mmCIF file of C-alpha atoms in Angstrom:
data_model
loop_
_atom_site.group_PDB
_atom_site.id
_atom_site.type_symbol
_atom_site.label_atom_id
_atom_site.label_comp_id
_atom_site.label_asym_id
_atom_site.label_seq_id
_atom_site.Cartn_x
_atom_site.Cartn_y
_atom_site.Cartn_z
ATOM 1 C CA MET A 1 81.260 55.365 122.061
ATOM 2 C CA SER A 2 80.710 58.587 124.016
ATOM 3 C CA GLU A 3 80.738 61.990 122.506
ATOM 4 C CA THR A 4 83.761 63.028 124.609
ATOM 5 C CA SER A 5 85.897 60.131 123.414
ATOM 6 C CA GLU A 6 84.965 60.843 119.818
ATOM 7 C CA SER A 7 85.795 64.525 119.970
ATOM 8 C CA ILE A 8 88.946 65.597 118.118
ATOM 9 C CA VAL A 9 91.088 68.621 118.911
ATOM 10 C CA ASN A 10 92.141 70.557 115.851
ATOM 11 C CA GLU A 11 94.908 73.063 116.445
ATOM 12 C CA PRO A 12 96.908 74.848 113.762
ATOM 13 C CA GLY A 13 100.369 73.381 113.375
ATOM 14 C CA ARG A 14 99.636 70.321 115.572
ATOM 15 C CA ARG A 15 98.542 66.756 114.871
ATOM 16 C CA ARG A 16 94.942 65.618 115.542
ATOM 17 C CA VAL A 17 94.876 64.173 119.081
ATOM 18 C CA ARG A 18 92.207 63.111 121.530
ATOM 19 C CA PRO A 19 91.491 65.267 124.571
ATOM 20 C CA GLY A 20 93.926 64.662 127.439
ATOM 21 C CA GLN A 21 96.649 63.232 125.196
ATOM 22 C CA GLU A 22 98.256 66.470 124.136
ATOM 23 C CA HIS A 23 101.254 65.951 126.460
ATOM 24 C CA VAL A 24 102.394 62.764 124.678
ATOM 25 C CA VAL A 25 102.439 64.243 121.187
ATOM 26 C CA ALA A 26 105.428 66.281 120.013
ATOM 27 C CA ALA A 27 104.980 69.398 118.008
ATOM 28 C CA THR A 28 105.229 69.068 114.272
ATOM 29 C CA ASP A 29 108.820 69.495 113.041
ATOM 30 C CA GLU A 30 108.629 72.308 110.564
ATOM 31 C CA GLN A 31 112.170 71.587 109.321
ATOM 32 C CA GLY A 32 112.316 68.857 106.736
ATOM 33 C CA LEU A 33 114.428 65.756 107.040
ATOM 34 C CA GLY A 34 116.475 66.818 104.066
ATOM 35 C CA ALA A 35 117.696 69.913 105.885
ATOM 36 C CA VAL A 36 118.453 67.921 109.035
ATOM 37 C CA ASP A 37 120.449 65.227 107.250
ATOM 38 C CA ALA A 38 122.270 67.601 104.939
ATOM 39 C CA VAL A 39 126.064 67.599 105.304
ATOM 40 C CA ALA A 40 128.249 70.430 104.126
ATOM 41 C CA ASP A 41 130.326 69.161 101.211
ATOM 42 C CA ASP A 42 132.463 72.270 100.727
ATOM 43 C CA SER A 43 134.899 71.473 103.564
ATOM 44 C CA ALA A 44 138.243 69.843 102.708
ATOM 45 C CA PRO A 45 138.749 66.303 104.033
ATOM 46 C CA SER A 46 141.135 65.991 106.953
ATOM 47 C CA SER A 47 144.428 64.292 106.088
ATOM 48 C CA MET A 48 146.540 62.006 108.246
ATOM 49 C CA TRP A 49 148.987 64.834 108.919
ATOM 50 C CA GLY A 50 146.161 67.195 109.822
ATOM 51 C CA GLU A 51 144.804 64.738 112.353
ATOM 52 C CA ALA A 52 148.334 64.186 113.687
ATOM 53 C CA TRP A 53 148.782 67.925 114.199
ATOM 54 C CA LYS A 54 145.513 68.105 116.121
ATOM 55 C CA GLN A 55 146.788 65.355 118.399
ATOM 56 C CA LEU A 56 150.242 66.885 118.797
ATOM 57 C CA ARG A 57 149.167 70.374 119.764
ATOM 58 C CA ARG A 58 147.060 68.998 122.605
ATOM 59 C CA ARG A 59 149.980 67.130 124.178
ATOM 60 C CA PRO A 60 152.285 68.920 126.662
ATOM 61 C CA ILE A 61 155.140 66.525 125.832
ATOM 62 C CA PHE A 62 155.183 67.882 122.281
ATOM 63 C CA TRP A 63 155.538 71.498 123.384
ATOM 64 C CA VAL A 64 158.205 70.653 125.960
ATOM 65 C CA SER A 65 160.253 68.709 123.405
ATOM 66 C CA ALA A 66 159.744 71.429 120.786
ATOM 67 C CA LEU A 67 161.040 74.012 123.264
ATOM 68 C CA LEU A 68 164.135 71.914 124.023
ATOM 69 C CA ILE A 69 164.854 71.324 120.326
ATOM 70 C CA ALA A 70 164.330 74.999 119.486
ATOM 71 C CA GLY A 71 166.764 75.951 122.241
ATOM 72 C CA ALA A 72 169.397 73.519 120.947
ATOM 73 C CA LEU A 73 168.984 74.785 117.379
ATOM 74 C CA LEU A 74 169.277 78.382 118.557
ATOM 75 C CA LEU A 75 172.522 77.568 120.356
ATOM 76 C CA ALA A 76 173.844 75.853 117.228
ATOM 77 C CA VAL A 77 172.837 78.538 114.736
ATOM 78 C CA ALA A 78 173.494 81.732 116.692
ATOM 79 C CA PRO A 79 175.614 81.078 119.796
ATOM 80 C CA GLY A 80 176.950 84.643 119.740
ATOM 81 C CA LEU A 81 173.511 85.982 120.643
ATOM 82 C CA ILE A 82 173.610 84.138 123.979
ATOM 83 C CA ALA A 83 177.279 83.858 124.953
ATOM 84 C CA ARG A 84 179.292 87.079 124.888
ATOM 85 C CA ALA A 85 182.646 85.628 125.976
ATOM 86 C CA THR A 86 184.984 83.978 123.495
ATOM 87 C CA PRO A 87 185.071 80.217 124.200
ATOM 88 C CA THR A 88 188.734 79.883 123.218
ATOM 89 C CA TYR A 89 189.939 82.769 125.394
ATOM 90 C CA CYS A 90 191.393 81.140 128.520
ATOM 91 C CA ARG A 91 193.481 82.495 131.413
ATOM 92 C CA LEU A 92 195.143 80.172 133.882
ATOM 93 C CA ASP A 93 194.640 82.644 136.730
ATOM 94 C CA ASN A 94 190.877 82.002 136.329
ATOM 95 C CA SER A 95 191.286 78.226 136.750
ATOM 96 C CA TYR A 96 188.170 76.823 138.429
ATOM 97 C CA GLY A 97 187.048 80.343 139.185
ATOM 98 C CA PRO A 98 183.594 80.848 140.712
ATOM 99 C CA SER A 99 180.543 81.950 138.786
ATOM 100 C CA SER A 100 179.673 85.615 138.356
ATOM 101 C CA ALA A 101 177.239 87.802 136.459
ATOM 102 C CA GLN A 102 179.497 87.819 133.365
ATOM 103 C CA HIS A 103 180.433 84.142 133.747
ATOM 104 C CA PRO A 104 177.381 82.323 135.179
ATOM 105 C CA PHE A 105 178.913 78.817 134.957
ATOM 106 C CA GLY A 106 182.361 79.740 136.204
ATOM 107 C CA PHE A 107 185.646 78.588 134.643
ATOM 108 C CA ASP A 108 187.264 75.237 133.860
ATOM 109 C CA GLN A 109 190.786 74.086 134.636
ATOM 110 C CA GLN A 110 192.327 76.080 131.783
ATOM 111 C CA GLY A 111 190.450 79.213 132.796
ATOM 112 C CA CYS A 112 187.961 79.046 129.919
ATOM 113 C CA ASP A 113 184.417 80.306 130.367
ATOM 114 C CA VAL A 114 182.232 77.204 130.877
ATOM 115 C CA PHE A 115 179.008 78.940 129.837
ATOM 116 C CA SER A 116 180.493 80.097 126.538
ATOM 117 C CA ARG A 117 181.955 76.673 125.776
ATOM 118 C CA THR A 118 178.646 74.980 126.597
ATOM 119 C CA VAL A 119 176.770 77.306 124.239
ATOM 120 C CA TYR A 120 179.274 77.014 121.394
ATOM 121 C CA GLY A 121 179.570 73.245 121.912
ATOM 122 C CA ALA A 122 176.022 72.809 120.612
ATOM 123 C CA ARG A 123 177.079 73.770 117.091
ATOM 124 C CA ALA A 124 179.308 70.758 116.430
ATOM 125 C CA SER A 125 177.155 68.237 118.285
ATOM 126 C CA VAL A 126 173.869 69.282 116.662
ATOM 127 C CA ALA A 127 175.506 69.602 113.235
ATOM 128 C CA VAL A 128 176.823 66.039 113.441
ATOM 129 C CA GLY A 129 173.406 64.749 114.531
ATOM 130 C CA VAL A 130 171.439 66.566 111.831
ATOM 131 C CA LEU A 131 173.816 65.782 108.945
ATOM 132 C CA THR A 132 174.122 62.131 109.914
ATOM 133 C CA THR A 133 170.352 61.783 110.212
ATOM 134 C CA LEU A 134 169.805 63.293 106.755
ATOM 135 C CA ILE A 135 172.340 60.956 105.115
ATOM 136 C CA VAL A 136 171.043 57.902 106.972
ATOM 137 C CA THR A 137 167.415 58.686 106.178
ATOM 138 C CA VAL A 138 168.073 59.142 102.467
ATOM 139 C CA SER A 139 170.397 56.155 102.004
ATOM 140 C CA GLY A 140 168.643 53.757 104.366
ATOM 141 C CA GLY A 141 165.219 54.861 103.195
ATOM 142 C CA LEU A 142 166.180 54.293 99.562
ATOM 143 C CA ILE A 143 167.530 50.805 100.240
ATOM 144 C CA GLY A 144 164.528 49.832 102.358
ATOM 145 C CA ALA A 145 162.017 51.249 99.874
ATOM 146 C CA LEU A 146 163.535 49.400 96.911
ATOM 147 C CA ALA A 147 163.764 46.143 98.850
ATOM 148 C CA GLY A 148 160.220 46.307 100.169
ATOM 149 C CA PHE A 149 158.577 47.458 96.947
ATOM 150 C CA PHE A 150 160.232 45.224 94.347
ATOM 151 C CA GLY A 151 160.755 42.140 96.551
ATOM 152 C CA GLY A 152 162.107 38.908 95.167
ATOM 153 C CA PHE A 153 165.840 38.575 94.608
ATOM 154 C CA PHE A 154 166.330 42.317 95.039
ATOM 155 C CA ASP A 155 164.735 42.182 98.482
ATOM 156 C CA ALA A 156 166.765 39.133 99.505
ATOM 157 C CA LEU A 157 170.043 40.742 98.437
ATOM 158 C CA LEU A 158 169.478 44.079 100.167
ATOM 159 C CA SER A 159 168.075 42.426 103.284
ATOM 160 C CA ARG A 160 171.166 40.228 103.665
ATOM 161 C CA ILE A 161 173.437 43.256 103.291
ATOM 162 C CA THR A 162 171.391 45.022 105.962
ATOM 163 C CA ASP A 163 171.658 42.003 108.261
ATOM 164 C CA VAL A 164 175.455 42.054 107.923
ATOM 165 C CA PHE A 165 175.608 45.674 109.090
ATOM 166 C CA PHE A 166 173.108 44.923 111.858
ATOM 167 C CA ALA A 167 175.491 42.293 113.218
ATOM 168 C CA ILE A 168 178.231 44.923 113.685
ATOM 169 C CA PRO A 169 178.014 46.867 116.997
ATOM 170 C CA PHE A 170 177.396 50.489 116.035
ATOM 171 C CA VAL A 171 179.647 52.334 118.510
ATOM 172 C CA LEU A 172 182.379 49.692 118.409
ATOM 173 C CA ALA A 173 182.537 49.842 114.617
ATOM 174 C CA ALA A 174 182.703 53.640 114.710
ATOM 175 C CA ILE A 175 185.556 53.513 117.236
ATOM 176 C CA VAL A 176 187.550 51.076 115.096
ATOM 177 C CA VAL A 177 187.092 53.052 111.871
ATOM 178 C CA MET A 178 187.798 56.401 113.558
ATOM 179 C CA GLN A 179 191.184 55.047 114.643
ATOM 180 C CA MET A 180 192.161 55.128 110.979
ATOM 181 C CA PHE A 181 191.647 58.910 110.906
ATOM 182 C CA LYS A 182 193.170 59.707 114.311
ATOM 183 C CA GLY A 183 194.688 63.186 114.195
ATOM 184 C CA ARG A 184 192.965 63.961 110.870
ATOM 185 C CA THR A 185 189.332 64.025 111.942
ATOM 186 C CA SER A 186 186.693 66.644 111.177
ATOM 187 C CA ILE A 187 182.937 67.013 111.378
ATOM 188 C CA LEU A 188 182.608 65.479 107.899
ATOM 189 C CA THR A 189 184.708 62.480 108.957
ATOM 190 C CA VAL A 190 182.566 61.807 112.030
ATOM 191 C CA VAL A 191 179.353 62.194 110.012
ATOM 192 C CA THR A 192 180.577 59.770 107.346
ATOM 193 C CA VAL A 193 181.601 57.097 109.843
ATOM 194 C CA LEU A 194 178.359 57.349 111.825
ATOM 195 C CA ALA A 195 176.270 57.234 108.643
ATOM 196 C CA LEU A 196 178.222 54.219 107.386
ATOM 197 C CA PHE A 197 176.980 52.101 110.289
ATOM 198 C CA GLY A 198 173.755 53.898 111.190
ATOM 199 C CA TRP A 199 171.554 53.299 108.142
ATOM 200 C CA PRO A 200 170.325 49.672 108.739
ATOM 201 C CA GLN A 201 167.665 50.688 111.286
ATOM 202 C CA ILE A 202 166.039 53.162 108.884
ATOM 203 C CA ALA A 203 166.310 50.636 106.041
ATOM 204 C CA ARG A 204 164.495 47.922 107.987
ATOM 205 C CA ILE A 205 161.737 50.283 109.166
ATOM 206 C CA THR A 206 161.243 51.607 105.633
ATOM 207 C CA ARG A 207 161.121 48.112 104.151
ATOM 208 C CA GLY A 208 158.398 47.015 106.552
ATOM 209 C CA ALA A 209 156.341 50.178 106.034
ATOM 210 C CA VAL A 210 156.564 49.922 102.237
ATOM 211 C CA MET A 211 155.586 46.245 102.250
ATOM 212 C CA SER A 212 152.537 47.097 104.335
ATOM 213 C CA VAL A 213 151.406 50.006 102.154
ATOM 214 C CA LYS A 214 151.991 48.435 98.725
ATOM 215 C CA ASN A 215 149.221 45.883 99.327
ATOM 216 C CA GLU A 216 146.545 48.485 100.088
ATOM 217 C CA ASP A 217 143.504 48.865 97.851
ATOM 218 C CA PHE A 218 144.400 52.356 96.621
ATOM 219 C CA ILE A 219 147.687 50.988 95.266
ATOM 220 C CA THR A 220 145.763 48.334 93.353
ATOM 221 C CA ALA A 221 143.439 51.017 92.017
ATOM 222 C CA SER A 222 146.365 53.174 90.870
ATOM 223 C CA THR A 223 147.913 50.185 89.154
ATOM 224 C CA SER A 224 144.679 49.452 87.316
ATOM 225 C CA LEU A 225 144.584 53.070 86.128
ATOM 226 C CA GLY A 226 147.946 52.641 84.443
ATOM 227 C CA SER A 227 150.426 54.074 86.987
ATOM 228 C CA GLY A 228 153.980 52.854 86.519
ATOM 229 C CA ARG A 229 155.967 51.169 89.281
ATOM 230 C CA LEU A 230 158.215 54.178 89.845
ATOM 231 C CA ALA A 231 155.205 56.504 90.032
ATOM 232 C CA LEU A 232 153.507 54.164 92.486
ATOM 233 C CA LEU A 233 156.565 54.136 94.712
ATOM 234 C CA THR A 234 157.230 57.874 94.725
ATOM 235 C CA ARG A 235 153.678 59.273 94.599
ATOM 236 C CA HIS A 236 151.664 56.778 96.624
ATOM 237 C CA VAL A 237 153.727 54.274 98.597
ATOM 238 C CA LEU A 238 156.448 56.449 100.145
ATOM 239 C CA PRO A 239 154.161 59.339 101.236
ATOM 240 C CA ASN A 240 151.892 56.865 103.033
ATOM 241 C CA ALA A 241 154.835 54.979 104.560
ATOM 242 C CA ALA A 242 156.614 58.102 105.822
ATOM 243 C CA ALA A 243 155.184 58.112 109.363
ATOM 244 C CA PRO A 244 157.377 55.381 110.931
ATOM 245 C CA ILE A 245 160.401 56.664 109.009
ATOM 246 C CA ILE A 246 160.014 60.149 110.481
ATOM 247 C CA VAL A 247 159.594 58.764 113.988
ATOM 248 C CA THR A 248 162.711 56.580 113.695
ATOM 249 C CA ALA A 249 164.785 59.414 112.225
ATOM 250 C CA THR A 250 163.782 61.760 115.055
ATOM 251 C CA VAL A 251 164.866 59.293 117.723
ATOM 252 C CA GLN A 252 168.071 58.383 115.883
ATOM 253 C CA LEU A 253 169.100 62.030 115.684
ATOM 254 C CA GLY A 254 169.495 62.007 119.447
ATOM 255 C CA VAL A 255 171.413 58.722 119.222
ATOM 256 C CA PHE A 256 173.890 60.231 116.743
ATOM 257 C CA ILE A 257 174.472 63.245 118.997
ATOM 258 C CA VAL A 258 175.312 60.881 121.868
ATOM 259 C CA SER A 259 177.559 58.828 119.563
ATOM 260 C CA GLU A 260 179.535 61.922 118.574
ATOM 261 C CA ALA A 261 179.919 62.853 122.234
ATOM 262 C CA THR A 262 181.130 59.317 122.973
ATOM 263 C CA LEU A 263 183.764 59.425 120.235
ATOM 264 C CA SER A 264 184.929 62.876 121.330
ATOM 265 C CA PHE A 265 185.034 61.716 124.949
ATOM 266 C CA LEU A 266 187.337 58.866 123.926
ATOM 267 C CA GLY A 267 189.580 61.290 122.059
ATOM 268 C CA ILE A 268 188.919 59.864 118.587
ATOM 269 C CA GLY A 269 186.018 62.080 117.572
ATOM 270 C CA LEU A 270 186.227 65.761 116.733
ATOM 271 C CA PRO A 271 189.660 67.407 116.991
ATOM 272 C CA PRO A 272 190.491 69.556 120.058
ATOM 273 C CA SER A 273 190.176 72.696 117.939
ATOM 274 C CA VAL A 274 186.425 72.022 117.532
ATOM 275 C CA ILE A 275 184.397 72.798 120.649
ATOM 276 C CA SER A 276 181.891 70.055 121.455
ATOM 277 C CA TRP A 277 180.080 68.735 124.489
ATOM 278 C CA GLY A 278 181.864 65.392 124.310
ATOM 279 C CA SER A 279 185.342 66.896 124.412
ATOM 280 C CA ASP A 280 184.388 69.216 127.286
ATOM 281 C CA ILE A 281 183.014 66.254 129.243
ATOM 282 C CA ALA A 282 186.262 64.381 128.648
ATOM 283 C CA THR A 283 188.291 67.369 129.833
ATOM 284 C CA ALA A 284 186.164 67.809 132.951
ATOM 285 C CA GLN A 285 186.229 64.179 134.113
ATOM 286 C CA GLY A 286 189.360 64.838 136.169
ATOM 287 C CA ALA A 287 187.495 67.449 138.203
ATOM 288 C CA LEU A 288 184.502 65.239 138.959
ATOM 289 C CA ARG A 289 185.218 65.057 142.696
ATOM 290 C CA ASP A 290 186.142 68.675 143.472
ATOM 291 C CA HIS A 291 184.530 70.739 140.680
ATOM 292 C CA ILE A 292 181.518 68.773 139.468
ATOM 293 C CA SER A 293 179.870 71.858 137.964
ATOM 294 C CA VAL A 294 182.459 71.930 135.161
ATOM 295 C CA LEU A 295 181.210 68.497 134.094
ATOM 296 C CA PHE A 296 177.556 69.111 134.910
ATOM 297 C CA TYR A 297 176.841 71.903 132.427
ATOM 298 C CA PRO A 298 178.010 70.306 129.124
ATOM 299 C CA ALA A 299 176.606 66.941 130.223
ATOM 300 C CA GLY A 300 173.290 68.585 131.148
ATOM 301 C CA ALA A 301 173.080 70.371 127.795
ATOM 302 C CA LEU A 302 173.761 67.085 126.002
ATOM 303 C CA ALA A 303 171.149 65.240 128.062
ATOM 304 C CA LEU A 304 168.444 67.887 127.539
ATOM 305 C CA THR A 305 169.034 68.003 123.777
ATOM 306 C CA VAL A 306 168.847 64.238 123.398
ATOM 307 C CA LEU A 307 165.799 64.138 125.683
ATOM 308 C CA GLY A 308 164.068 66.691 123.458
ATOM 309 C CA PHE A 309 164.525 64.605 120.311
ATOM 310 C CA VAL A 310 163.501 61.365 122.036
ATOM 311 C CA MET A 311 160.362 62.978 123.472
ATOM 312 C CA MET A 312 159.530 64.461 120.070
ATOM 313 C CA GLY A 313 159.848 61.014 118.495
ATOM 314 C CA ASP A 314 157.483 59.533 121.082
ATOM 315 C CA ALA A 315 154.958 62.329 120.579
ATOM 316 C CA VAL A 316 155.016 62.008 116.788
ATOM 317 C CA ARG A 317 154.721 58.224 117.018
ATOM 318 C CA ASP A 318 151.636 58.450 119.220
ATOM 319 C CA ALA A 319 150.050 61.049 116.941
ATOM 320 C CA LEU A 320 150.639 59.094 113.736
ATOM 321 C CA ASP A 321 149.839 55.653 115.179
ATOM 322 C CA PRO A 322 146.654 55.678 117.317
ATOM 323 C CA LYS A 323 147.285 52.053 118.350
ATOM 324 C CA ALA A 324 150.541 53.095 120.068
ATOM 325 C CA ARG A 325 148.837 55.596 122.366
ATOM 326 C CA THR A 326 148.818 54.702 126.028
#
């Protein structure tokens, strides 16, 4: 072997290579593998809700729906900040009057300010939707959670009761029952009737979610550590089964607002003394051909509010269920 081929290049900080082969040898990594592979263990683990929030805030549909819902809630909570005119002050000489700077939506047949009535109408409609959703979520969620968690005869009994209510058309049943209170209705009456027939959907969703979660490994581990059945249900099962319940409740809130408007449109919902979008739509139907704007504004407010809750439900569903993303 020649002297050239046997010569070795010795350079500080580099491996021993033959002449002409320096370009194929990487420099010695002065940082140890332990430092490269080290992972910071002081950061908190990301939860399901944290990951959902990261997904939500990157979606335009979430911000659009949040803006619509915030606007509806503002109208319901503080209508006086937006509408200066009194919604019940009407003058017949202003009947179907044109819009102006003080009255941007004009006047209806009775000479009432349409803009003021549209703003104040959000209070009753949104209140009915929110209260009904809370009652339905609590009652239906409780029935579904007990049926799905305990199973057996208890599950069979509650499931058959739920099936009976599912067989009853929701709006038709509400119309029939509201006839019993005709002339004596109030917001509480409408909320009670809607909640009476609106809970089966939440109950069925909750039952399925609880049955899916209760067979997970962490539930088995908690049971082996001595957790009682009630503690398992309240501390472990329900928090992990809450995602589909929240999505369903968000969508149903919009459904209940439409249901209240339907009952008021038929004249068996809220009394005439309570301003609501449904009653204003019913009043304006006679002017559909000549003064469509009187009908357009309360109907548009109703449609935008319901659209906001439906879009929010879709956004939350996609964030909490990656398999549902399109």
